Amino acid sequence: METKKAIISVKDLVKKYDDFVAVQGLSFEVYEHEIFGLLGPNGAGKTTTLEIIETLRDKTSGEIIVDGFSVDKQPQDIKQIIGVQLQAAGYYPNLNLIELIELFAGLYGANIKPMEMLEKVNLQDKAKAKYKALSGGQKQRFSIATTLINQPKIIFLDEPTTGLDPQARRNLWDLIIEIRNAGTTVVITTHYMDEAEQLCDRVAFVERGQIIALDTPDNLIDKLINSGFERKKEVKKANLEDVFINLTGQEWRE
Amino acid sequence: MKKYNNLTATLALAKASFRSIMRSPSAVVFTLAFPLIFILVFGFLGGGGTYIDVGVTPGSDVSNPVMGMLEKTGMIRLVKDKSKAEFDKLLEKGNVDAMIDVHKKVNSAAYSVNVVYTSASRDKGGILKSVLNNIFYDKTLKPTVAEIKESTVKGREYKTIDFILPGQLGFSLLSTGVFGTAFVFLSLRQTLVIKRFFATPVRRSSIVIGEGIARIGFALIGALFIILIGHFFFGFTLVHGALTVVNMLILATLGVIVFMGFGFIISGIAKNESMVPPISNIITLPQFLLSGTFFSIEAFPNWLQPISTALPLTYLNDAMRKVAFEGLGLWDVKFQIMILLLWGIGIYAVAVKVFKWE
């Protein structure tokens, strides 16, 4: 296996709230140019971990290095090389998409053409629309566009496909793969295992603030099969989602 | 790596915020529409002043100096050409405030004047009484009446608009500062917009300053609009013209900055958006009523005066009126400015404690 360079390294990360330990001793590395998935049930500590890496939240202890910068000492440097999509974040009220992109360009000090950013996520037709007027899939694509403004080395996507219909979800996968192919490292959280299987180069399973497994989806599945696991039902060559896509078309709609 | 520029970020925020405010109906209504409606109402009301309608009893002598004097006061409108019965009805309803009957005295050059007041219009009757007393020593006119000395109040005509406009302007600044700031920061916090900002290299101070620039800019445009409409349509007095306007805008800036402090505090205490209006009203309503927005605070009972003289809007209104109508410079209203600054220091000290980013 080729040696890969770690762009994010997390060591013994601990986050305690008053009477609750959200993250207890997480360690993992994210390699350059991969799509890395953090998987796990709600409340497992995925979002907390992401927000600590994103410099949005203080940690209790542990060490985190992002592209050579320490979250403790150089949070400003980290902010300049990452793009962040928050779960359920809104945008400045009363502004249209172009104006929102202009705002973020100013916040990042980036010199970009707003229309080109919208074209990247195929929203050029919605340039004059308000964020609130967008469909779920469009909202997520716009959020991703705002993460790309500063040409980041890493982007963080927190449950970007939650609540989307199958077409919009596939469309978003294509976009994420495109971004990765353009040289950006992607860290993503999701509840959908089919999504993780298709999209992620490596995944980490988080449970009660700890990593319980970390590998490529293939290896994890093989390991399980080798341990003698068998599905109760014989797997068919297609599943219900394939039927849905086949019946309603690959073409995704607004 | 390119050096990060805080100014660019601040200006980008100011621009975004300004666009957002201009598209927010409530901001425009509170800052412009409300004050303009009040100015409109009082502008038209105030133009006329007080009139006393005095009926001339049928049969009364009309070409005598008494009538002339009364008309010359500019306060009294003589109502003629009605029958005795009609006048009685008007008098009963108070539509005519008094009746006057003038007759030449028999065997004399003097006139005898009979005045009938009505209990339906006691206050105006009282004014008439004092007007008459000013003209006559008693109700029997002497031919030497022209000697009665008249003193004219010196100075400019003080119009209702000169009182109302600065008060409305102050209130507009208060609502923009308090409601606008409170709503914006609460909603930015709740919709995680600020959190998303924090994921960019922007500084917290840039967020506050950017918002401040936009709100001050908007408030000043509103103020300028109100002043110009007041001046050109309702004859609002600007003693030194453009210089007075500039001075007023400087005061307005100070006012908004102080009042925005209330907004920061409210955004910190309010748990959700529906809590903003009640808390904001606790701050704005007393000032609306007690800070000399509509009535001079001297008109309030003694026990209310200390409250009035404690409110910041009182000083802004006071300074505005002195600058606009009396033509004073900013240095002349330094006392008012100082009180506002003290309020500002106090408010921001609290704001720093209670303001929440997340």
Coordinates of C-alpha atoms in Angstrom, one line a residue:
Chain A
M1 CA 0.0 0.0 0.0
E2 CA 1.3 3.4 -0.9
T3 CA 2.3 5.7 1.9
K4 CA -0.1 8.6 2.4
K5 CA 0.6 11.9 3.9
A6 CA -1.7 12.8 6.9
I7 CA -3.2 16.3 6.5
I8 CA -5.2 16.1 9.8
S9 CA -3.9 14.2 12.8
V10 CA -6.0 13.9 15.9
K11 CA -4.4 12.4 19.1
D12 CA -6.2 11.5 22.3
L13 CA -8.9 14.1 21.8
V14 CA -11.1 14.5 24.9
K15 CA -14.1 16.9 25.2
K16 CA -16.0 17.1 28.5
Y17 CA -19.1 19.1 29.1
D18 CA -20.2 19.8 32.6
D19 CA -21.4 16.4 33.5
F20 CA -20.9 14.5 30.2
V21 CA -18.0 13.3 28.2
A22 CA -18.7 13.8 24.5
V23 CA -15.4 12.6 23.2
Q24 CA -13.1 10.3 25.1
G25 CA -9.7 9.8 23.6
L26 CA -10.2 9.9 19.9
S27 CA -7.2 9.4 17.6
F28 CA -7.2 9.2 13.9
E29 CA -5.5 10.6 10.8
V30 CA -7.0 11.9 7.6
Y31 CA -4.9 11.6 4.5
E32 CA -4.5 14.2 1.8
H33 CA -7.0 14.0 -1.1
E34 CA -9.2 11.4 0.4
I35 CA -12.8 11.4 1.4
F36 CA -12.9 10.5 5.0
G37 CA -16.1 9.5 6.7
L38 CA -17.0 9.8 10.4
L39 CA -19.9 7.4 11.0
G40 CA -21.9 6.7 14.0
P41 CA -25.3 7.2 15.7
N42 CA -26.6 10.6 16.9
G43 CA -24.8 11.9 20.0
A44 CA -21.7 9.7 19.3
G45 CA -19.5 12.8 19.2
K46 CA -19.1 13.2 15.4
T47 CA -20.2 16.8 15.2
T48 CA -18.3 17.8 18.4
T49 CA -15.1 16.2 16.9
L50 CA -15.5 18.1 13.6
E51 CA -16.2 21.4 15.4
I52 CA -13.1 21.0 17.5
I53 CA -11.0 20.4 14.4
E54 CA -12.7 23.4 12.7
T55 CA -11.6 25.6 15.6
L56 CA -15.2 26.3 16.5
R57 CA -15.1 24.6 19.9
D58 CA -12.5 24.2 22.6
K59 CA -11.2 20.8 23.5
T60 CA -10.6 19.5 27.0
S61 CA -7.3 17.8 26.1
G62 CA -5.5 16.1 23.2
E63 CA -3.6 17.3 20.2
I64 CA -4.8 18.2 16.8
I65 CA -2.6 19.3 13.8
V66 CA -4.3 20.5 10.6
D67 CA -1.8 20.8 7.7
G68 CA 1.0 21.5 10.0
F69 CA -1.0 24.0 12.1
S70 CA -1.9 23.4 15.7
V71 CA -5.5 24.1 16.7
D72 CA -4.3 25.6 20.0
K73 CA -1.7 28.0 18.6
Q74 CA -2.7 28.7 15.0
P75 CA -6.5 28.6 14.7
Q76 CA -6.4 31.6 12.3
D77 CA -4.1 29.8 9.9
I78 CA -6.3 26.7 10.0
K79 CA -9.5 28.8 9.3
Q80 CA -7.8 30.0 6.1
I81 CA -7.2 26.6 4.6
I82 CA -10.4 24.9 5.5
G83 CA -14.0 25.1 4.3
V84 CA -16.8 24.4 6.7
Q85 CA -20.4 23.3 6.1
L86 CA -22.4 23.2 9.4
Q87 CA -25.3 21.1 10.1
A88 CA -28.5 23.2 9.8
A89 CA -26.7 26.5 9.5
G90 CA -28.6 29.4 8.0
Y91 CA -27.3 32.4 6.0
Y92 CA -27.4 36.1 6.4
P93 CA -31.1 37.1 5.9
N94 CA -32.5 39.0 2.9
L95 CA -29.5 38.5 0.7
N96 CA -29.4 36.6 -2.6
L97 CA -26.9 33.9 -3.4
I98 CA -24.5 36.2 -5.3
E99 CA -24.5 38.6 -2.4
L100 CA -23.9 35.8 0.1
I101 CA -20.9 34.6 -1.9
E102 CA -19.6 38.2 -2.0
L103 CA -20.0 38.4 1.7
F104 CA -18.0 35.2 2.3
A105 CA -15.4 36.3 -0.2
G106 CA -14.9 39.4 1.9
L107 CA -14.8 37.3 5.1
Y108 CA -12.1 35.1 3.7
G109 CA -10.3 37.9 1.9
A110 CA -10.7 35.8 -1.3
N111 CA -10.7 37.3 -4.8
I112 CA -13.3 35.2 -6.7
K113 CA -16.1 35.7 -9.1
P114 CA -19.3 34.8 -7.4
M115 CA -20.9 33.5 -10.5
E116 CA -18.1 31.0 -11.1
M117 CA -18.6 29.7 -7.6
L118 CA -22.3 29.2 -8.3
E119 CA -21.5 27.5 -11.6
K120 CA -19.3 25.0 -9.7
V121 CA -22.3 23.7 -7.9
N122 CA -24.7 24.3 -10.8
L123 CA -26.7 27.1 -9.1
Q124 CA -26.0 29.8 -11.7
D125 CA -29.8 30.0 -12.5
K126 CA -30.5 30.7 -8.9
A127 CA -28.0 33.6 -8.6
K128 CA -30.7 36.1 -7.7
A129 CA -32.7 33.8 -5.4
K130 CA -32.7 33.9 -1.6
Y131 CA -31.3 31.0 0.3
K132 CA -34.6 30.3 1.9
A133 CA -36.3 29.9 -1.4
L134 CA -34.0 27.0 -2.4
S135 CA -34.9 23.3 -2.3
G136 CA -33.1 21.0 0.1
G137 CA -30.6 19.8 -2.4
Q138 CA -29.9 23.3 -3.7
K139 CA -29.3 24.5 -0.1
Q140 CA -26.7 21.9 0.5
R141 CA -25.0 22.6 -2.8
F142 CA -25.0 26.3 -2.0
S143 CA -23.5 25.5 1.4
I144 CA -20.8 23.5 -0.3
A145 CA -20.1 26.4 -2.7
T146 CA -19.5 28.7 0.4
T147 CA -16.9 26.1 1.7
L148 CA -14.9 26.4 -1.6
I149 CA -14.6 30.2 -1.7
N150 CA -11.1 30.3 -0.1
Q151 CA -9.8 27.4 -2.2
P152 CA -9.4 25.3 0.9
K153 CA -7.2 22.3 1.3
I154 CA -9.8 20.5 3.4
I155 CA -13.6 20.8 3.5
F156 CA -15.8 19.5 6.3
L157 CA -19.3 18.4 5.5
D158 CA -21.6 17.6 8.4
E159 CA -24.5 15.4 7.2
P160 CA -24.8 17.1 3.9
T161 CA -27.3 14.6 2.4
T162 CA -29.7 14.3 5.4
G163 CA -33.2 14.9 4.2
L164 CA -32.5 14.8 0.5
D165 CA -34.3 12.6 -2.1
P166 CA -32.3 9.9 -3.8
Q167 CA -31.7 12.0 -6.9
A168 CA -30.4 15.0 -5.0
R169 CA -28.3 12.7 -2.9
R170 CA -26.6 11.1 -5.9
N171 CA -26.1 14.5 -7.4
L172 CA -24.4 15.7 -4.3
W173 CA -22.1 12.6 -4.2
D174 CA -21.0 13.5 -7.8
L175 CA -20.2 17.0 -6.6
I176 CA -18.2 15.8 -3.6
I177 CA -16.2 13.4 -5.7
E178 CA -15.5 16.2 -8.2
I179 CA -14.2 18.4 -5.4
R180 CA -12.0 15.6 -4.1
N181 CA -10.7 14.9 -7.7
A182 CA -9.8 18.6 -7.9
G183 CA -7.3 18.0 -5.0
T184 CA -9.4 18.9 -1.9
T185 CA -9.5 16.6 1.1
V186 CA -13.1 15.9 2.2
V187 CA -14.2 15.0 5.8
I188 CA -17.8 14.0 5.9
T189 CA -20.3 12.7 8.5
T190 CA -23.3 10.7 7.6
H191 CA -25.9 8.3 8.8
Y192 CA -26.2 6.5 5.5
M193 CA -24.0 3.5 5.2
D194 CA -24.7 3.1 1.4
E195 CA -23.4 6.7 1.1
A196 CA -20.3 6.0 3.1
E197 CA -19.7 2.8 1.1
Q198 CA -19.9 4.6 -2.2
L199 CA -18.3 7.8 -1.3
C200 CA -15.6 7.4 1.3
D201 CA -12.1 6.2 0.8
R202 CA -11.9 5.4 4.5
V203 CA -14.4 5.5 7.3
A204 CA -14.1 5.7 11.1
F205 CA -17.0 4.4 13.3
V206 CA -17.5 6.6 16.3
E207 CA -19.5 5.2 19.3
R208 CA -19.8 7.0 22.7
G209 CA -17.0 9.3 21.9
Q210 CA -14.5 6.6 20.8
I211 CA -13.4 5.2 17.5
I212 CA -14.4 1.5 17.4
A213 CA -13.2 0.8 13.8
L214 CA -11.3 2.6 11.1
D215 CA -10.5 1.3 7.6
T216 CA -11.7 1.3 4.0
P217 CA -15.3 0.3 3.6
D218 CA -14.2 -2.8 1.6
N219 CA -11.8 -4.0 4.3
L220 CA -14.4 -3.5 7.0
I221 CA -17.0 -5.5 5.1
D222 CA -14.5 -8.2 4.3
K223 CA -13.5 -8.5 7.9
L224 CA -17.1 -8.9 8.9
I225 CA -17.7 -11.6 6.3
N226 CA -14.5 -13.4 7.3
S227 CA -15.7 -13.5 10.9
G228 CA -18.6 -15.6 9.6
F229 CA -21.3 -13.0 9.3
E230 CA -24.0 -13.7 6.8
R231 CA -27.0 -11.6 5.8
K232 CA -30.3 -13.3 6.7
K233 CA -31.6 -12.7 3.3
E234 CA -29.8 -13.5 0.1
V235 CA -28.8 -10.2 -1.5
K236 CA -30.3 -9.4 -4.8
K237 CA -28.4 -7.7 -7.6
A238 CA -30.4 -4.6 -7.0
N239 CA -32.1 -2.9 -4.1
L240 CA -35.2 -0.8 -3.7
E241 CA -33.3 2.4 -4.2
D242 CA -32.1 1.1 -7.6
V243 CA -35.8 0.5 -8.4
F244 CA -36.7 4.1 -7.3
I245 CA -33.9 5.6 -9.4
N246 CA -34.8 3.4 -12.3
L247 CA -38.5 4.3 -12.2
T248 CA -38.1 8.1 -11.5
G249 CA -35.0 8.7 -13.5
Q250 CA -31.4 9.6 -12.7
E251 CA -32.1 13.2 -13.7
W252 CA -32.6 15.2 -10.5
R253 CA -35.1 17.9 -10.1
E254 CA -35.5 21.0 -8.0
Chain B
M1 CA 0.0 33.1 2.0
K2 CA -1.7 36.4 1.4
K3 CA -2.0 38.6 4.5
Y4 CA -5.5 38.5 5.8
N5 CA -7.3 41.9 5.7
N6 CA -9.7 42.6 8.6
L7 CA -10.9 45.8 6.9
T8 CA -12.0 43.9 3.8
A9 CA -14.0 41.5 6.1
T10 CA -15.5 44.4 8.1
L11 CA -16.6 46.2 5.0
A12 CA -18.0 43.1 3.4
L13 CA -20.1 42.6 6.5
A14 CA -21.2 46.2 6.6
K15 CA -22.3 45.9 3.0
A16 CA -24.2 42.7 3.5
S17 CA -25.8 44.0 6.6
F18 CA -26.8 47.3 4.9
R19 CA -28.4 45.4 2.0
S20 CA -30.3 43.2 4.5
I21 CA -31.6 46.2 6.5
M22 CA -32.8 48.0 3.4
R23 CA -34.8 44.9 2.5
S24 CA -36.2 44.4 5.9
P25 CA -39.7 45.9 6.1
S26 CA -39.7 46.4 9.9
A27 CA -36.5 48.4 9.8
V28 CA -37.9 50.7 7.2
V29 CA -41.2 51.1 8.9
F30 CA -39.7 51.8 12.3
T31 CA -37.0 54.2 11.1
L32 CA -38.9 56.1 8.4
A33 CA -42.6 55.4 8.2
F34 CA -43.5 55.9 11.9
P35 CA -41.7 59.1 12.4
L36 CA -42.9 60.5 9.1
I37 CA -46.5 59.7 10.0
F38 CA -46.2 61.5 13.3
I39 CA -44.5 64.4 11.6
L40 CA -47.2 64.5 9.0
V41 CA -50.0 64.5 11.6
F42 CA -48.4 67.1 13.8
G43 CA -47.1 69.1 10.9
F44 CA -50.7 69.6 9.7
L45 CA -52.2 69.9 13.2
G46 CA -49.6 72.4 14.3
G47 CA -49.8 74.7 11.3
G48 CA -53.1 76.2 12.5
G49 CA -52.5 77.0 16.1
T50 CA -55.3 77.8 18.5
Y51 CA -58.3 79.8 17.4
I52 CA -61.1 81.2 19.4
D53 CA -64.4 81.6 17.6
V54 CA -66.3 84.5 18.9
G55 CA -69.8 85.2 17.7
V56 CA -70.9 88.7 17.0
T57 CA -74.3 89.3 18.5
P58 CA -76.8 90.4 15.8
G59 CA -77.3 94.1 16.0
S60 CA -73.9 94.8 17.5
D61 CA -71.8 97.6 16.2
V62 CA -69.1 96.1 13.9
S63 CA -67.1 99.1 12.7
N64 CA -65.6 99.9 16.0
P65 CA -62.0 99.7 17.3
V66 CA -62.8 96.8 19.6
M67 CA -63.5 94.4 16.7
G68 CA -60.5 95.6 14.9
M69 CA -58.3 94.9 17.9
L70 CA -59.7 91.5 18.4
E71 CA -59.1 90.5 14.8
K72 CA -55.6 91.9 14.9
T73 CA -54.6 89.4 17.7
G74 CA -54.6 86.7 15.0
M75 CA -56.2 84.3 17.5
I76 CA -59.8 85.3 17.3
R77 CA -62.1 84.5 14.5
L78 CA -65.2 86.6 14.4
V79 CA -68.3 84.8 13.4
K80 CA -71.0 87.0 11.9
D81 CA -74.2 86.8 10.0
K82 CA -76.0 84.3 12.1
S83 CA -79.4 84.6 13.9
K84 CA -79.7 84.8 17.6
A85 CA -81.2 81.3 17.7
E86 CA -78.4 79.8 15.6
F87 CA -75.8 81.4 17.9
D88 CA -77.5 80.1 21.0
K89 CA -77.2 76.5 19.6
L90 CA -73.5 76.9 18.6
L91 CA -72.8 78.5 22.0
E92 CA -74.4 75.6 23.8
K93 CA -72.3 73.0 21.9
G94 CA -69.1 75.0 22.3
N95 CA -68.8 75.4 18.5
V96 CA -68.6 79.1 19.3
D97 CA -66.5 79.9 22.3
A98 CA -68.1 83.2 23.3
M99 CA -70.4 86.0 22.1
I100 CA -69.5 89.6 21.9
D101 CA -71.8 92.6 21.7
V102 CA -70.5 96.1 21.3
H103 CA -72.6 99.2 21.6
K104 CA -71.8 102.9 21.7
K105 CA -72.5 104.3 25.1
V106 CA -75.2 106.8 25.2
N107 CA -73.9 110.4 25.3
S108 CA -70.3 109.2 25.2
A109 CA -67.5 108.5 22.8
A110 CA -66.8 105.2 24.6
Y111 CA -68.2 101.8 23.8
S112 CA -69.7 99.3 26.0
V113 CA -68.8 95.7 25.4
N114 CA -70.8 92.7 26.6
V115 CA -69.1 89.3 26.5
V116 CA -71.0 86.0 27.1
Y117 CA -68.9 83.0 27.7
T118 CA -70.1 79.4 27.5
S119 CA -69.4 76.6 30.0
A120 CA -69.0 74.3 26.9
S121 CA -65.7 76.0 26.2
R122 CA -64.3 77.2 29.4
D123 CA -60.6 77.0 28.5
K124 CA -61.0 79.1 25.3
G125 CA -63.2 81.4 27.2
G126 CA -60.4 81.9 29.6
I127 CA -58.0 82.7 26.8
L128 CA -60.5 85.2 25.4
K129 CA -60.9 86.7 28.9
S130 CA -57.2 87.4 29.2
V131 CA -57.0 88.7 25.6
L132 CA -59.8 91.1 26.4
N133 CA -58.1 92.1 29.7
N134 CA -55.0 92.8 27.8
I135 CA -56.9 95.1 25.5
F136 CA -59.0 96.9 28.1
Y137 CA -58.4 97.9 31.7
D138 CA -62.0 97.0 32.2
K139 CA -64.8 96.0 29.9
T140 CA -65.5 99.6 29.1
L141 CA -63.4 100.7 26.2
K142 CA -61.7 104.0 26.5
P143 CA -61.0 106.0 23.4
T144 CA -57.3 105.9 24.2
V145 CA -57.2 102.2 23.6
A146 CA -54.4 102.6 21.0
E147 CA -52.1 103.4 23.8
I148 CA -52.3 99.9 25.2
K149 CA -48.8 98.6 24.9
E150 CA -48.2 95.5 23.0
S151 CA -45.2 93.4 23.6
T152 CA -44.1 91.1 20.9
V153 CA -42.3 87.9 21.8
K154 CA -38.8 88.3 20.4
G155 CA -37.1 85.6 18.3
R156 CA -38.2 83.2 15.7
E157 CA -41.6 81.7 15.4
Y158 CA -41.4 78.4 17.3
K159 CA -43.5 76.0 15.3
T160 CA -44.9 72.6 16.3
I161 CA -42.7 70.9 13.8
D162 CA -39.6 72.4 15.5
F163 CA -40.6 70.5 18.7
I164 CA -42.0 67.4 17.1
L165 CA -39.3 66.6 14.5
P166 CA -36.3 66.3 16.8
G167 CA -38.4 64.1 19.2
Q168 CA -39.4 61.9 16.3
L169 CA -35.9 61.8 15.0
G170 CA -34.7 60.7 18.5
F171 CA -37.3 58.1 18.7
S172 CA -36.5 56.8 15.2
L173 CA -32.8 56.4 16.3
L174 CA -33.9 54.7 19.5
S175 CA -36.0 52.1 17.7
T176 CA -33.4 51.5 15.0
G177 CA -30.7 51.0 17.5
V178 CA -32.6 48.9 19.9
F179 CA -35.0 46.7 17.8
G180 CA -32.7 46.4 14.8
T181 CA -29.6 45.4 16.7
A182 CA -31.5 43.0 19.1
F183 CA -33.2 41.2 16.2
V184 CA -30.2 40.9 14.0
F185 CA -27.8 39.5 16.6
L186 CA -30.4 37.2 18.1
S187 CA -31.3 35.8 14.7
L188 CA -27.7 35.5 13.5
R189 CA -26.9 33.6 16.6
Q190 CA -29.9 31.3 16.4
T191 CA -29.6 30.5 12.8
L192 CA -25.9 29.7 13.3
V193 CA -24.9 32.4 10.8
I194 CA -22.4 33.8 13.4
K195 CA -21.0 30.2 14.0
R196 CA -20.5 29.9 10.2
F197 CA -18.7 33.3 10.3
F198 CA -16.4 32.0 13.0
A199 CA -15.3 29.2 10.7
T200 CA -13.8 32.0 8.5
P201 CA -10.8 34.0 9.7
V202 CA -13.0 37.0 10.5
R203 CA -12.5 38.7 13.9
R204 CA -15.4 39.2 16.4
S205 CA -14.7 42.9 16.4
S206 CA -15.2 43.0 12.6
I207 CA -18.6 41.4 13.0
V208 CA -19.8 44.0 15.6
I209 CA -18.2 46.9 13.8
G210 CA -19.5 45.8 10.4
E211 CA -23.0 45.6 11.8
G212 CA -22.6 48.9 13.5
I213 CA -21.4 50.7 10.4
A214 CA -24.5 49.4 8.5
R215 CA -26.9 50.3 11.2
I216 CA -25.4 53.8 11.7
G217 CA -25.4 54.4 7.9
F218 CA -29.0 53.3 7.7
A219 CA -30.0 55.4 10.7
L220 CA -28.3 58.5 9.2
I221 CA -29.9 58.1 5.9
G222 CA -33.3 57.9 7.7
A223 CA -32.4 60.9 9.8
L224 CA -31.4 63.0 6.8
F225 CA -34.6 62.0 5.0
I226 CA -36.7 63.0 8.0
I227 CA -34.9 66.3 8.4
L228 CA -35.2 67.2 4.7
I229 CA -38.8 66.3 4.5
G230 CA -39.5 68.3 7.7
H231 CA -37.5 71.3 6.4
F232 CA -38.9 71.5 2.9
F233 CA -42.5 70.4 3.5
F234 CA -43.2 71.6 7.0
G235 CA -40.9 74.4 7.5
F236 CA -38.7 72.8 10.1
T237 CA -36.2 75.4 11.3
L238 CA -32.5 74.8 10.5
V239 CA -30.8 77.9 11.8
H240 CA -27.5 77.5 10.1
G241 CA -28.7 75.4 7.2
A242 CA -26.4 72.6 6.2
L243 CA -24.1 73.0 9.2
T244 CA -27.1 72.4 11.5
V245 CA -27.9 69.3 9.5
V246 CA -24.3 68.0 9.9
N247 CA -24.4 68.8 13.7
M248 CA -27.7 66.9 14.0
L249 CA -26.3 63.9 12.1
I250 CA -23.3 63.8 14.5
L251 CA -25.7 63.8 17.4
A252 CA -27.7 61.1 15.7
T253 CA -24.6 58.9 15.3
L254 CA -23.8 59.3 19.0
G255 CA -27.4 58.4 19.8
V256 CA -27.5 55.3 17.6
I257 CA -24.3 54.0 19.0
V258 CA -25.6 54.4 22.6
F259 CA -29.0 52.9 21.8
M260 CA -27.4 49.9 19.9
G261 CA -25.9 49.0 23.3
F262 CA -29.5 48.3 24.5
G263 CA -29.9 46.1 21.4
F264 CA -26.8 44.1 22.3
I265 CA -28.0 43.6 25.8
I266 CA -31.5 42.5 24.6
S267 CA -30.0 40.0 22.1
G268 CA -28.1 38.5 25.0
I269 CA -31.0 38.1 27.4
A270 CA -33.7 37.2 24.9
K271 CA -34.1 33.4 24.6
N272 CA -36.0 33.6 21.3
E273 CA -37.3 36.2 18.8
S274 CA -40.7 36.5 20.4
M275 CA -39.0 37.8 23.5
V276 CA -37.4 40.7 21.7
P277 CA -40.4 43.0 21.2
P278 CA -41.5 42.9 24.9
I279 CA -38.1 43.6 26.3
S280 CA -37.4 46.2 23.7
N281 CA -40.6 47.9 24.5
I282 CA -39.7 48.1 28.2
I283 CA -36.7 50.2 27.1
T284 CA -38.2 52.2 24.2
L285 CA -41.8 53.0 25.4
P286 CA -40.9 54.9 28.6
Q287 CA -38.5 57.0 26.6
F288 CA -41.1 57.4 23.8
L289 CA -43.5 58.9 26.3
L290 CA -41.3 60.5 28.9
S291 CA -38.3 61.9 27.0
G292 CA -40.0 64.9 25.5
T293 CA -40.9 63.2 22.2
F294 CA -44.4 64.6 22.0
F295 CA -44.6 66.9 25.0
S296 CA -42.1 69.1 26.7
I297 CA -41.0 67.3 29.9
E298 CA -41.8 70.4 31.8
A299 CA -45.5 69.5 31.3
F300 CA -45.1 66.4 33.4
P301 CA -46.0 66.2 37.1
N302 CA -43.1 66.8 39.5
W303 CA -42.8 63.2 40.6
L304 CA -42.3 62.1 36.9
Q305 CA -39.7 64.7 36.1
P306 CA -36.7 62.9 37.8
I307 CA -37.5 59.8 35.6
S308 CA -37.6 61.9 32.5
T309 CA -34.4 63.6 33.3
A310 CA -32.7 60.3 33.8
L311 CA -33.5 58.9 30.4
P312 CA -30.9 59.1 27.6
L313 CA -33.4 60.0 24.9
T314 CA -34.3 63.1 26.9
Y315 CA -30.8 64.4 26.3
L316 CA -30.6 63.5 22.7
N317 CA -33.9 65.2 22.1
D318 CA -32.8 68.2 24.1
A319 CA -29.5 68.5 22.2
M320 CA -31.2 68.1 18.9
R321 CA -33.7 70.9 19.6
K322 CA -31.0 73.2 20.8
V323 CA -28.9 72.6 17.8
A324 CA -31.7 72.8 15.3
F325 CA -33.8 75.6 16.6
E326 CA -31.5 77.7 18.8
G327 CA -28.6 77.2 16.4
L328 CA -26.2 76.1 19.1
G329 CA -23.0 74.3 18.3
L330 CA -22.0 70.9 19.5
W331 CA -19.8 72.4 22.2
D332 CA -22.8 74.3 23.6
V333 CA -24.7 71.0 24.2
K334 CA -21.7 69.3 25.8
F335 CA -23.6 68.6 28.9
Q336 CA -26.2 66.6 27.0
I337 CA -23.5 64.8 25.0
M338 CA -21.7 64.0 28.3
I339 CA -24.8 62.4 29.8
L340 CA -25.3 60.4 26.6
L341 CA -21.7 59.2 26.8
L342 CA -22.1 58.2 30.4
W343 CA -25.2 56.2 29.4
G344 CA -23.2 54.7 26.6
I345 CA -20.4 53.6 29.0
G346 CA -22.9 52.1 31.4
I347 CA -24.9 50.3 28.7
Y348 CA -21.8 48.8 27.0
A349 CA -20.4 47.7 30.3
V350 CA -23.6 45.6 30.8
A351 CA -23.6 44.6 27.1
V352 CA -20.1 43.1 27.3
K353 CA -21.3 41.0 30.3
V354 CA -24.6 39.7 28.8
F355 CA -23.8 39.5 25.1
K356 CA -23.7 36.0 23.7
W357 CA -22.0 34.8 20.6
E358 CA -23.4 31.3 20.6

